[in-house]
Coordinates of C-alpha atoms in Angstrom, one line a residue:
M11 CA 101.7 116.6 84.0
D12 CA 98.5 115.9 85.8
A13 CA 97.3 113.8 82.8
A14 CA 100.6 111.9 82.7
L15 CA 100.4 111.0 86.4
R16 CA 97.0 109.4 85.9
L17 CA 98.5 107.0 83.3
E18 CA 100.2 103.8 84.2
R19 CA 102.9 104.1 81.6
A20 CA 105.9 106.3 81.1
A21 CA 105.4 109.7 79.7
L22 CA 107.9 111.4 77.3
V23 CA 109.1 114.7 78.8
A24 CA 111.7 117.0 77.2
T25 CA 114.2 118.6 79.6
P26 CA 117.7 120.2 79.0
L27 CA 120.6 118.2 80.4
H28 CA 124.3 119.1 80.1
V29 CA 125.6 115.5 79.8
P30 CA 129.3 116.4 79.7
A31 CA 129.0 118.3 83.0
L32 CA 127.4 115.3 84.6
R33 CA 130.2 113.0 83.3
A34 CA 132.7 115.4 84.7
R35 CA 131.3 114.5 88.1
N36 CA 131.5 110.8 87.4
D37 CA 131.8 109.9 91.1
Q38 CA 128.7 111.9 92.0
I39 CA 126.2 111.1 89.2
P40 CA 122.7 111.2 90.7
L41 CA 121.0 107.8 90.5
V42 CA 118.2 109.1 88.3
F43 CA 120.8 110.2 85.6
G44 CA 122.9 107.1 85.8
D45 CA 122.0 105.7 82.4
L46 CA 122.3 109.0 80.6
A47 CA 125.6 110.1 82.0
R48 CA 127.4 106.9 82.4
N49 CA 130.7 106.5 80.6
A50 CA 131.7 102.8 80.3
A51 CA 130.3 102.0 83.7
R52 CA 129.4 103.8 86.8
P53 CA 132.0 103.2 89.5
A54 CA 130.9 101.2 92.5
V55 CA 129.7 103.3 95.4
Q56 CA 132.4 102.1 97.7
D57 CA 135.1 103.1 95.2
S58 CA 133.7 106.6 94.9
L59 CA 133.8 107.2 98.6
A60 CA 137.0 105.3 99.4
A61 CA 139.2 108.3 99.1
T62 CA 137.2 110.4 101.5
E63 CA 137.8 110.7 105.2
S64 CA 135.5 108.2 106.9
L65 CA 132.6 109.5 108.9
A66 CA 134.0 107.8 112.1
E67 CA 137.3 109.7 111.7
R68 CA 135.4 112.9 111.1
L69 CA 133.1 112.5 114.2
S70 CA 135.9 111.4 116.5
G71 CA 137.7 114.7 115.9
L72 CA 134.7 116.8 116.9
P73 CA 133.4 117.8 120.4
E74 CA 130.5 115.6 121.5
E75 CA 127.9 118.4 121.1
R76 CA 128.9 118.8 117.4
R77 CA 128.8 115.1 116.4
Q78 CA 125.1 114.6 115.9
E79 CA 124.9 117.8 113.7
A80 CA 127.9 116.6 111.6
A81 CA 126.3 113.2 111.1
L82 CA 123.0 114.8 110.1
D83 CA 124.8 117.0 107.6
F84 CA 126.5 114.0 106.1
V85 CA 123.2 112.0 105.9
R86 CA 121.4 114.9 104.2
D87 CA 124.2 115.3 101.7
Q88 CA 124.0 111.6 100.8
V89 CA 120.2 111.7 100.6
A90 CA 120.4 114.7 98.2
L91 CA 123.0 112.9 96.1
V92 CA 121.0 109.7 95.7
L93 CA 117.8 111.6 94.9
G94 CA 119.6 113.8 92.4
H95 CA 119.0 117.1 94.3
P96 CA 121.6 119.9 93.7
D97 CA 121.7 120.6 97.4
T98 CA 120.1 119.7 100.7
S99 CA 117.4 122.4 100.8
A100 CA 114.7 119.8 100.0
V101 CA 115.9 117.3 102.5
G102 CA 114.1 118.2 105.7
T103 CA 115.6 116.9 108.9
D104 CA 112.4 115.2 110.1
R105 CA 110.8 114.4 106.7
L106 CA 110.1 110.8 106.1
L107 CA 112.5 109.4 103.5
A108 CA 109.7 107.6 101.8
D109 CA 108.0 111.0 101.3
L110 CA 111.2 112.4 99.8
G111 CA 111.0 109.7 97.1
F112 CA 112.9 106.7 98.5
D113 CA 111.9 103.3 97.2
S114 CA 113.6 99.9 97.5
L115 CA 116.3 100.6 95.0
T116 CA 117.3 104.1 96.2
S117 CA 117.1 103.0 99.8
V118 CA 119.8 100.3 99.1
E119 CA 121.8 102.9 97.2
L120 CA 121.8 105.1 100.3
R121 CA 122.6 102.2 102.5
N122 CA 125.6 101.3 100.3
R123 CA 126.9 104.9 100.5
L124 CA 126.5 105.1 104.2
A125 CA 128.1 101.7 104.7
A126 CA 131.0 102.6 102.5
A127 CA 131.6 105.9 104.3
T128 CA 131.3 104.4 107.8
G129 CA 132.7 100.9 107.5
V130 CA 129.6 99.7 109.4
R131 CA 127.6 96.7 108.1
L132 CA 124.1 98.1 107.8
P133 CA 121.0 96.1 107.0
A134 CA 119.3 96.7 103.7
S135 CA 116.2 97.8 105.7
V136 CA 118.1 100.5 107.6
V137 CA 116.4 103.4 105.7
F138 CA 112.9 102.0 106.6
E139 CA 113.9 101.2 110.2
H140 CA 115.2 104.8 110.7
P141 CA 112.9 106.6 108.4
T142 CA 114.0 110.3 108.7
P143 CA 117.4 111.9 108.1
A144 CA 117.5 112.8 111.8
A145 CA 116.7 109.2 112.9
L146 CA 119.3 107.8 110.5
A147 CA 122.0 110.2 111.7
E148 CA 121.3 109.3 115.3
H149 CA 121.6 105.6 114.5
L150 CA 124.9 106.1 112.6
C151 CA 126.3 108.1 115.5
A152 CA 125.4 105.4 118.0
E153 CA 126.9 102.7 115.7
L154 CA 130.1 104.6 115.1
L155 CA 130.8 106.0 118.5
G156 CA 129.8 102.9 120.3
A157 CA 132.1 100.8 118.1
A158 CA 135.0 103.2 118.8
A159 CA 134.4 102.9 122.5
G160 CA 134.0 99.2 122.4
D161 CA 130.3 99.3 123.3
P162 CA 127.9 96.8 121.7
A163 CA 125.9 98.0 118.7
P164 CA 122.6 99.7 119.6
A165 CA 119.6 97.5 119.5
R166 CA 117.4 97.7 116.4
P167 CA 113.9 99.2 116.9
T168 CA 111.6 96.7 118.5
T169 CA 107.9 96.1 118.2
D170 CA 105.5 94.6 120.7
F171 CA 103.9 92.2 118.3
H172 CA 101.5 90.7 120.8
A173 CA 100.1 94.2 121.5
E174 CA 99.4 94.4 117.7
V175 CA 97.2 91.3 117.9
H176 CA 93.7 92.7 118.6
L177 CA 90.3 92.9 116.9
P178 CA 87.8 95.6 117.9
D179 CA 85.0 94.4 120.1
D180 CA 82.4 95.5 117.6
V181 CA 83.6 92.9 115.1
Q182 CA 81.1 90.2 116.0
P183 CA 79.1 87.7 114.0
A184 CA 75.6 88.8 113.0
E185 CA 72.5 86.7 113.7
E186 CA 72.8 85.1 110.3
V187 CA 76.1 83.5 109.5
S188 CA 77.0 82.0 106.2
Q189 CA 79.8 79.4 106.5
V190 CA 80.3 78.6 102.8
A191 CA 79.3 80.5 99.6
V192 CA 78.8 77.8 97.0
D193 CA 76.9 79.9 94.5
P194 CA 77.5 83.5 95.4
R195 CA 75.8 86.4 93.7
E196 CA 78.2 89.1 94.7
I197 CA 81.9 88.8 95.7
L198 CA 84.4 91.3 97.1
L199 CA 88.0 90.7 96.0
T200 CA 91.0 92.6 97.3
G201 CA 94.3 92.6 95.6
A202 CA 93.0 92.2 92.0
T203 CA 95.8 94.3 90.6
G204 CA 98.3 91.9 92.2
F205 CA 99.7 88.7 90.6
L206 CA 97.6 86.1 92.5
G207 CA 94.6 88.5 92.6
A208 CA 94.5 88.8 88.9
F209 CA 94.2 85.0 88.5
L210 CA 91.7 84.8 91.3
L211 CA 89.5 87.3 89.5
R212 CA 89.8 85.2 86.3
D213 CA 88.9 81.9 88.1
L214 CA 86.0 83.5 90.0
M215 CA 84.7 84.7 86.6
R216 CA 85.1 81.1 85.3
S217 CA 83.6 79.2 88.2
T218 CA 80.7 81.5 89.3
T219 CA 78.1 83.7 87.8
A220 CA 78.7 86.3 90.5
R221 CA 79.4 90.0 90.1
V222 CA 82.9 90.7 91.4
H223 CA 83.6 93.9 93.3
C224 CA 87.4 94.7 93.1
L225 CA 88.9 97.1 95.6
V226 CA 91.4 99.1 93.6
R227 CA 93.4 102.2 94.4
G228 CA 93.0 105.1 92.1
T229 CA 92.3 108.8 91.8
D230 CA 88.8 107.9 90.5
R231 CA 87.0 104.9 89.0
P232 CA 88.4 105.3 85.4
H233 CA 91.9 105.5 86.7
A234 CA 91.3 102.4 89.0
L235 CA 89.8 100.5 86.1
Q236 CA 92.8 101.5 83.9
R237 CA 95.2 100.2 86.5
L238 CA 93.3 96.9 86.8
R239 CA 93.1 96.4 83.1
A240 CA 96.8 97.1 82.6
E241 CA 97.8 94.5 85.2
L242 CA 95.4 91.9 83.9
T243 CA 96.6 92.5 80.3
W244 CA 100.2 92.0 81.5
Y245 CA 99.2 88.6 83.0
Q246 CA 97.3 87.8 79.8
V247 CA 93.9 87.2 81.6
W248 CA 92.0 90.4 80.7
D249 CA 90.3 88.8 77.7
E250 CA 88.7 86.3 80.1
I251 CA 87.0 89.0 82.3
D252 CA 83.3 89.7 81.7
P253 CA 83.0 93.5 82.0
D254 CA 79.3 93.2 82.8
R255 CA 80.1 91.3 85.9
L256 CA 83.1 93.5 87.0
S257 CA 82.6 96.3 89.5
V258 CA 85.6 98.5 90.4
V259 CA 85.4 99.9 93.9
V260 CA 87.9 102.8 94.4
G261 CA 89.5 102.2 97.8
D262 CA 92.7 101.5 99.7
L263 CA 93.5 98.7 102.1
A264 CA 95.9 101.0 104.0
A265 CA 93.2 103.6 104.6
P266 CA 90.7 103.5 107.5
G267 CA 87.5 101.8 106.4
L268 CA 89.2 100.5 103.3
G269 CA 89.2 104.1 102.0
L270 CA 85.5 104.0 101.5
A271 CA 82.8 106.5 102.6
E272 CA 80.8 105.0 105.4
A273 CA 77.7 104.6 103.2
D274 CA 79.6 102.8 100.5
F275 CA 81.3 100.5 103.1
D276 CA 77.9 99.7 104.6
D277 CA 76.3 99.1 101.2
L278 CA 79.1 96.7 100.2
A279 CA 78.7 94.9 103.6
R280 CA 75.0 94.3 102.8
R281 CA 75.6 93.1 99.3
V282 CA 78.5 90.7 99.2
D283 CA 78.1 87.0 99.8
V284 CA 81.8 86.2 100.3
V285 CA 85.2 88.0 100.5
Y286 CA 88.4 86.8 98.9
H287 CA 91.2 88.8 100.6
A288 CA 94.3 88.6 98.5
G289 CA 95.4 92.2 98.9
A290 CA 98.6 93.1 100.8
A291 CA 101.5 95.5 100.7
V292 CA 104.6 93.4 99.7
N293 CA 108.1 94.8 100.2
W294 CA 111.1 92.9 101.5
L295 CA 112.8 96.0 102.9
W296 CA 109.9 97.8 104.7
S297 CA 109.5 97.4 108.4
Y298 CA 106.5 96.0 110.0
H299 CA 105.1 99.5 110.8
D300 CA 105.4 100.5 107.2
L301 CA 103.2 97.5 106.2
A302 CA 100.8 97.3 109.1
A303 CA 98.3 99.7 107.8
A304 CA 97.5 97.6 104.7
N305 CA 98.3 94.1 106.0
V306 CA 97.0 94.3 109.5
A307 CA 94.6 97.2 109.9
G308 CA 93.2 96.5 106.4
L309 CA 92.4 92.9 107.5
R310 CA 90.5 94.2 110.5
D311 CA 88.3 96.3 108.2
V312 CA 87.8 93.4 105.9
L313 CA 86.6 91.3 108.9
R314 CA 84.4 94.2 110.1
L315 CA 82.7 94.4 106.6
A316 CA 82.2 90.6 106.4
A317 CA 80.7 90.4 109.9
R318 CA 78.4 93.5 109.8
H319 CA 75.0 92.5 108.5
R320 CA 74.8 88.9 107.6
T321 CA 78.2 87.4 108.4
V322 CA 79.8 86.0 105.2
P323 CA 83.0 83.8 104.8
V324 CA 86.4 85.4 104.4
H325 CA 89.1 83.7 102.4
H326 CA 92.5 85.1 103.4
V327 CA 95.7 84.6 101.4
S328 CA 98.6 84.3 103.8
S329 CA 102.2 83.0 103.4
T330 CA 104.3 80.1 104.5
G331 CA 106.7 82.8 105.7
V332 CA 104.8 82.9 109.0
F333 CA 107.1 80.0 110.0
P334 CA 110.7 80.9 110.9
D335 CA 113.7 79.9 108.8
A336 CA 115.2 78.1 111.8
A337 CA 112.4 75.4 111.4
A338 CA 114.1 74.3 108.2
G339 CA 116.6 72.2 110.2
G340 CA 113.9 70.1 111.8
G341 CA 113.4 68.0 108.7
T342 CA 109.7 67.2 109.4
P343 CA 107.3 69.1 107.1
L344 CA 105.2 71.6 109.1
K345 CA 101.5 71.0 109.4
E346 CA 98.8 73.7 109.2
T347 CA 98.3 73.3 113.0
D348 CA 101.9 73.7 114.0
P349 CA 102.8 76.9 115.8
T350 CA 104.0 79.8 113.8
G351 CA 106.4 82.6 114.7
P352 CA 107.6 83.9 117.0
P353 CA 107.5 87.1 115.0
E354 CA 110.9 88.3 116.3
A355 CA 112.4 85.3 114.5
L356 CA 110.8 86.3 111.1
S357 CA 113.3 88.1 108.9
T358 CA 111.2 90.7 107.3
G359 CA 108.4 93.2 108.2
Y360 CA 106.2 91.5 105.6
R361 CA 106.4 88.1 107.2
Q362 CA 105.8 89.7 110.6
S363 CA 102.7 91.4 109.3
K364 CA 101.4 88.1 108.0
W365 CA 102.0 86.5 111.4
V366 CA 100.0 89.3 113.2
A367 CA 97.2 89.0 110.6
E368 CA 96.9 85.3 111.3
Q369 CA 96.8 85.8 115.0
I370 CA 93.9 88.3 114.5
I371 CA 92.1 85.6 112.4
H372 CA 92.4 83.3 115.4
I373 CA 90.5 85.8 117.4
A374 CA 87.9 86.2 114.6
R375 CA 87.4 82.4 114.5
E376 CA 87.0 82.2 118.2
R377 CA 84.2 84.7 117.9
G378 CA 82.4 82.6 115.3
L379 CA 83.5 84.4 112.1
P380 CA 84.1 81.9 109.2
V381 CA 87.7 82.7 108.0
S382 CA 89.8 80.4 106.0
V383 CA 93.6 80.8 105.5
Y384 CA 95.6 79.8 102.4
R385 CA 99.4 79.9 103.0
A386 CA 101.1 80.2 99.6
D387 CA 104.8 79.6 99.1
V388 CA 106.8 81.3 96.3
V389 CA 104.2 82.0 93.6
C390 CA 105.5 81.7 90.1
G391 CA 104.1 81.9 86.5
D392 CA 101.1 80.3 85.1
Q393 CA 101.3 76.9 83.4
V394 CA 99.7 78.0 80.1
N395 CA 101.3 81.3 79.1
G396 CA 104.2 81.4 81.6
A397 CA 102.9 84.9 82.8
C398 CA 104.9 86.0 85.8
Q399 CA 105.4 89.0 88.0
T400 CA 108.6 91.0 87.8
R401 CA 108.8 91.9 91.5
D402 CA 109.3 88.3 92.7
F403 CA 112.5 87.6 94.7
V404 CA 113.5 84.6 92.6
W405 CA 113.1 86.3 89.2
L406 CA 114.7 89.5 90.4
S407 CA 117.7 87.5 91.6
L408 CA 117.9 85.5 88.4
K409 CA 117.7 88.7 86.3
G410 CA 120.5 90.2 88.4
M411 CA 122.7 87.2 87.7
I412 CA 122.0 87.4 84.0
Q413 CA 122.9 91.1 84.1
A414 CA 126.1 90.4 86.0
G415 CA 127.0 87.5 83.7
G416 CA 127.6 85.2 86.6
A417 CA 126.3 83.6 89.8
P418 CA 127.8 83.2 93.3
A419 CA 129.5 79.9 93.8
G420 CA 127.6 77.5 96.0
L421 CA 124.2 78.9 95.3
S422 CA 121.8 76.1 95.8
G423 CA 118.8 75.2 98.0
S424 CA 115.3 74.3 96.9
V425 CA 112.8 77.0 95.8
H426 CA 109.3 75.4 96.2
M427 CA 107.6 77.5 93.5
V428 CA 103.9 77.1 93.0
P429 CA 102.3 78.2 89.7
V430 CA 99.9 81.0 90.2
D431 CA 97.1 79.3 88.3
Y432 CA 97.4 76.3 90.6
V433 CA 97.1 78.6 93.7
S434 CA 94.1 80.5 92.4
A435 CA 92.3 77.3 91.2
A436 CA 93.0 75.7 94.6
V437 CA 91.7 78.7 96.6
V438 CA 88.5 78.9 94.6
A439 CA 87.9 75.1 94.8
L440 CA 88.6 74.8 98.5
S441 CA 86.6 77.9 99.3
Q442 CA 83.5 76.3 97.8
Q443 CA 83.7 73.0 99.7
P444 CA 81.1 72.5 102.5
D445 CA 83.7 71.4 105.0
G446 CA 86.2 74.0 104.1
A447 CA 85.0 76.8 106.4
S448 CA 87.5 78.2 108.9
R449 CA 90.3 75.9 107.8
T450 CA 94.0 76.5 107.0
F451 CA 95.6 75.1 103.9
H452 CA 99.2 74.9 102.6
L453 CA 99.8 75.7 98.9
Y454 CA 103.3 74.4 98.5
N455 CA 105.3 72.5 95.9
K456 CA 106.9 69.3 97.2
G457 CA 109.4 69.2 94.3
D458 CA 113.1 70.1 95.1
A459 CA 114.0 72.2 92.1
G460 CA 116.1 75.2 93.1
Y461 CA 118.7 77.7 92.1
A462 CA 121.2 75.1 90.9
E463 CA 118.7 73.7 88.5
F464 CA 117.4 77.1 87.4
L465 CA 121.0 78.3 86.6
E466 CA 121.6 75.0 84.7
H467 CA 118.5 75.7 82.6
L468 CA 119.5 79.3 81.9
R469 CA 122.9 78.2 80.7
A470 CA 121.3 75.6 78.5
F471 CA 119.1 78.3 77.0
G472 CA 122.2 80.3 76.1
Y473 CA 122.8 82.7 79.0
P474 CA 126.5 83.0 79.9
L475 CA 126.6 82.6 83.7
R476 CA 130.0 81.8 85.0
E477 CA 130.5 80.8 88.6
M478 CA 132.2 83.5 90.7
S479 CA 133.2 83.8 94.3
P480 CA 130.5 85.4 96.4
D481 CA 132.8 88.5 97.1
A482 CA 133.6 88.9 93.4
W483 CA 130.0 88.5 92.3
R484 CA 128.9 91.0 95.0
E485 CA 131.4 93.6 93.7
R486 CA 130.2 93.1 90.1
V487 CA 126.5 93.6 91.2
L488 CA 127.3 96.7 93.2
A489 CA 129.3 98.2 90.2
D490 CA 126.0 98.3 88.2
P491 CA 123.4 100.6 89.7
D492 CA 120.8 99.1 87.4
N493 CA 121.3 95.5 88.5
A494 CA 117.9 94.1 89.6
V495 CA 119.2 92.1 92.6
R496 CA 120.9 95.0 94.3
P497 CA 118.0 95.6 96.8
L498 CA 118.0 91.9 97.7
L499 CA 121.7 91.3 97.6
D500 CA 122.2 90.6 101.3
T501 CA 119.4 88.0 101.4
L502 CA 120.6 86.2 98.3
L503 CA 124.2 85.9 99.7
L504 CA 122.8 84.5 102.9
I505 CA 121.1 81.8 100.7
A506 CA 124.4 81.2 98.9
E507 CA 125.9 80.6 102.3
G508 CA 123.3 78.0 103.1
R509 CA 121.4 80.2 105.5
N510 CA 117.8 81.6 105.3
A511 CA 116.5 78.1 104.2
A512 CA 112.8 77.8 104.3
P513 CA 111.1 74.9 106.1
A514 CA 109.2 72.2 104.3
M515 CA 105.4 72.3 104.4
D516 CA 103.0 69.3 104.9
V517 CA 100.4 69.4 102.2
T518 CA 98.5 66.2 103.2
E519 CA 95.3 68.0 104.1
T520 CA 95.4 70.2 101.0
E521 CA 95.9 67.2 98.7
R522 CA 93.1 65.3 100.5
A523 CA 90.7 68.2 100.1
L524 CA 91.6 68.7 96.4
A525 CA 91.3 65.0 95.6
G526 CA 88.9 64.5 92.6
T527 CA 89.1 68.1 91.5
G528 CA 92.0 67.6 89.0
I529 CA 93.9 70.4 90.7
Q530 CA 97.5 69.4 91.3
C531 CA 100.7 71.3 91.9
P532 CA 103.1 70.4 89.0
P533 CA 106.9 70.0 89.3
I534 CA 108.9 73.0 88.0
D535 CA 110.7 71.1 85.3
K536 CA 112.8 72.5 82.5
N537 CA 109.8 72.8 80.1
L538 CA 107.7 74.8 82.5
F539 CA 110.7 76.9 83.5
E540 CA 111.4 77.7 79.9
R541 CA 107.8 78.8 79.5
F542 CA 108.5 81.4 82.2
V543 CA 111.7 82.6 80.6
D544 CA 109.9 82.8 77.2
F545 CA 107.3 85.1 78.8
F546 CA 109.9 87.4 80.3
V547 CA 111.9 87.5 77.0
G548 CA 108.8 88.3 75.0
S549 CA 107.8 91.1 77.5
G550 CA 111.3 92.6 77.4
Y551 CA 112.0 91.9 81.1
L552 CA 114.9 89.5 80.2
P553 CA 117.2 89.8 77.3
A554 CA 117.1 87.1 74.7
P555 CA 119.7 84.4 75.2
R556 CA 122.7 84.5 72.9
N557 CA 122.0 81.3 71.1
G558 CA 118.3 81.7 71.0
G559 CA 117.8 78.7 73.3
A560 CA 114.5 80.0 74.7
R561 CA 111.6 80.2 72.3
P562 CA 110.7 83.7 71.0

């Protein structure tokens, strides 16, 4: 088992299962056994709970001092069911649900069960906002009993984001400050196992002769190297990596000091000539506090390392998500200098963490640290091989529609996808320009391709995608526990309703800076989109279309 856990692939394990017994409990099949024990299809969660007494009715019949306990018992029962436990003995009252094994999919499964039993509309992030069974039970009690009494719903947990914007006083520029690293000898890259980070590593190998130190999580260096190689192989760039110039540094953005021993941290600070900070924790359901260790505290440590001995430039990958959705109605594309936030108006903890990170960078710049920011929009596959990531919102939603055999009526709106090789090439080229220090750039596609065009392409390739009412489509998705879009269902339906539209970005300064380099953002036309689909079909992420419309 220890050996299996060190591998980044599934391990075959034999275990006895009484499948008929599982099927006999068809309304209570644990999620982990859904595929094994399913008959024709697993009933929707709402259907399996519809016949039971609602939690509100149960609580209203109890004395006040017993309600919290009853709600907690109910929550623990549902947690155990979703995780596949035979009883609640492993579900500690104050244990973090993430530590119990909840991820994005299982958290949405739990949310669906709680919503069905209570009749309360709960956000997909409720499990992360109330991260223990006790906290979740307290929230449900407040929602249910307040609604019964006619009281307003309790306020969601709040964060003082401005208090999060701070940089330790000891992070100051050294006597020697390097504004631009045109010909670096040693580079620190974070996020190399991520989508954009993999292509940044490839392009840094192409455009420099530097040794690249990649900060990678792992139990030891061989494990970290194996993780890095597996990701780069998936994105079809491993063969372009020079192993003699690759250095794997075992660390963790979310750990103090990047997870490095002080001596190793100091040695790296002395050696590197430039830092490319593409690493981040990305999760659309996690709260700001779940992401702050990696995305905010990790940035502070990156700045501390870059400033320590001879201050070197930092190139930070951010997101256009630092601008609120409400700005979409303004019509005028947003410039790099336009105000971002406020963080309370940003819809996810990830976007809020990126906003806080940029405010910290403002402090660093004011102190004299050379930090450049690259705000990328929706990053899609590369233009040559079509290599894409599977955890992207757009592709998860499109896969979910293919699995459901339909799409919600009215789904439209532009998706300004930027190919990953364009983003990586632009970051590297801009970072090496003499006048590029401490600037902010937008990496955004001015084209207006969107869901309507993507669905039209998929139908032309042979995928049967009939138009359905949003309610009917939602029911179909919820009836399939394996549907890829389930964790993102609420957000996608908001898009279908014409809400959550993203603002346009002004790319004048980016295009001016890239003039003469040959680096341009291409339109996402049918041919390029088909290249992405071909990659996903070839990798097994998407089923082949019925008429073989996409190339094998």
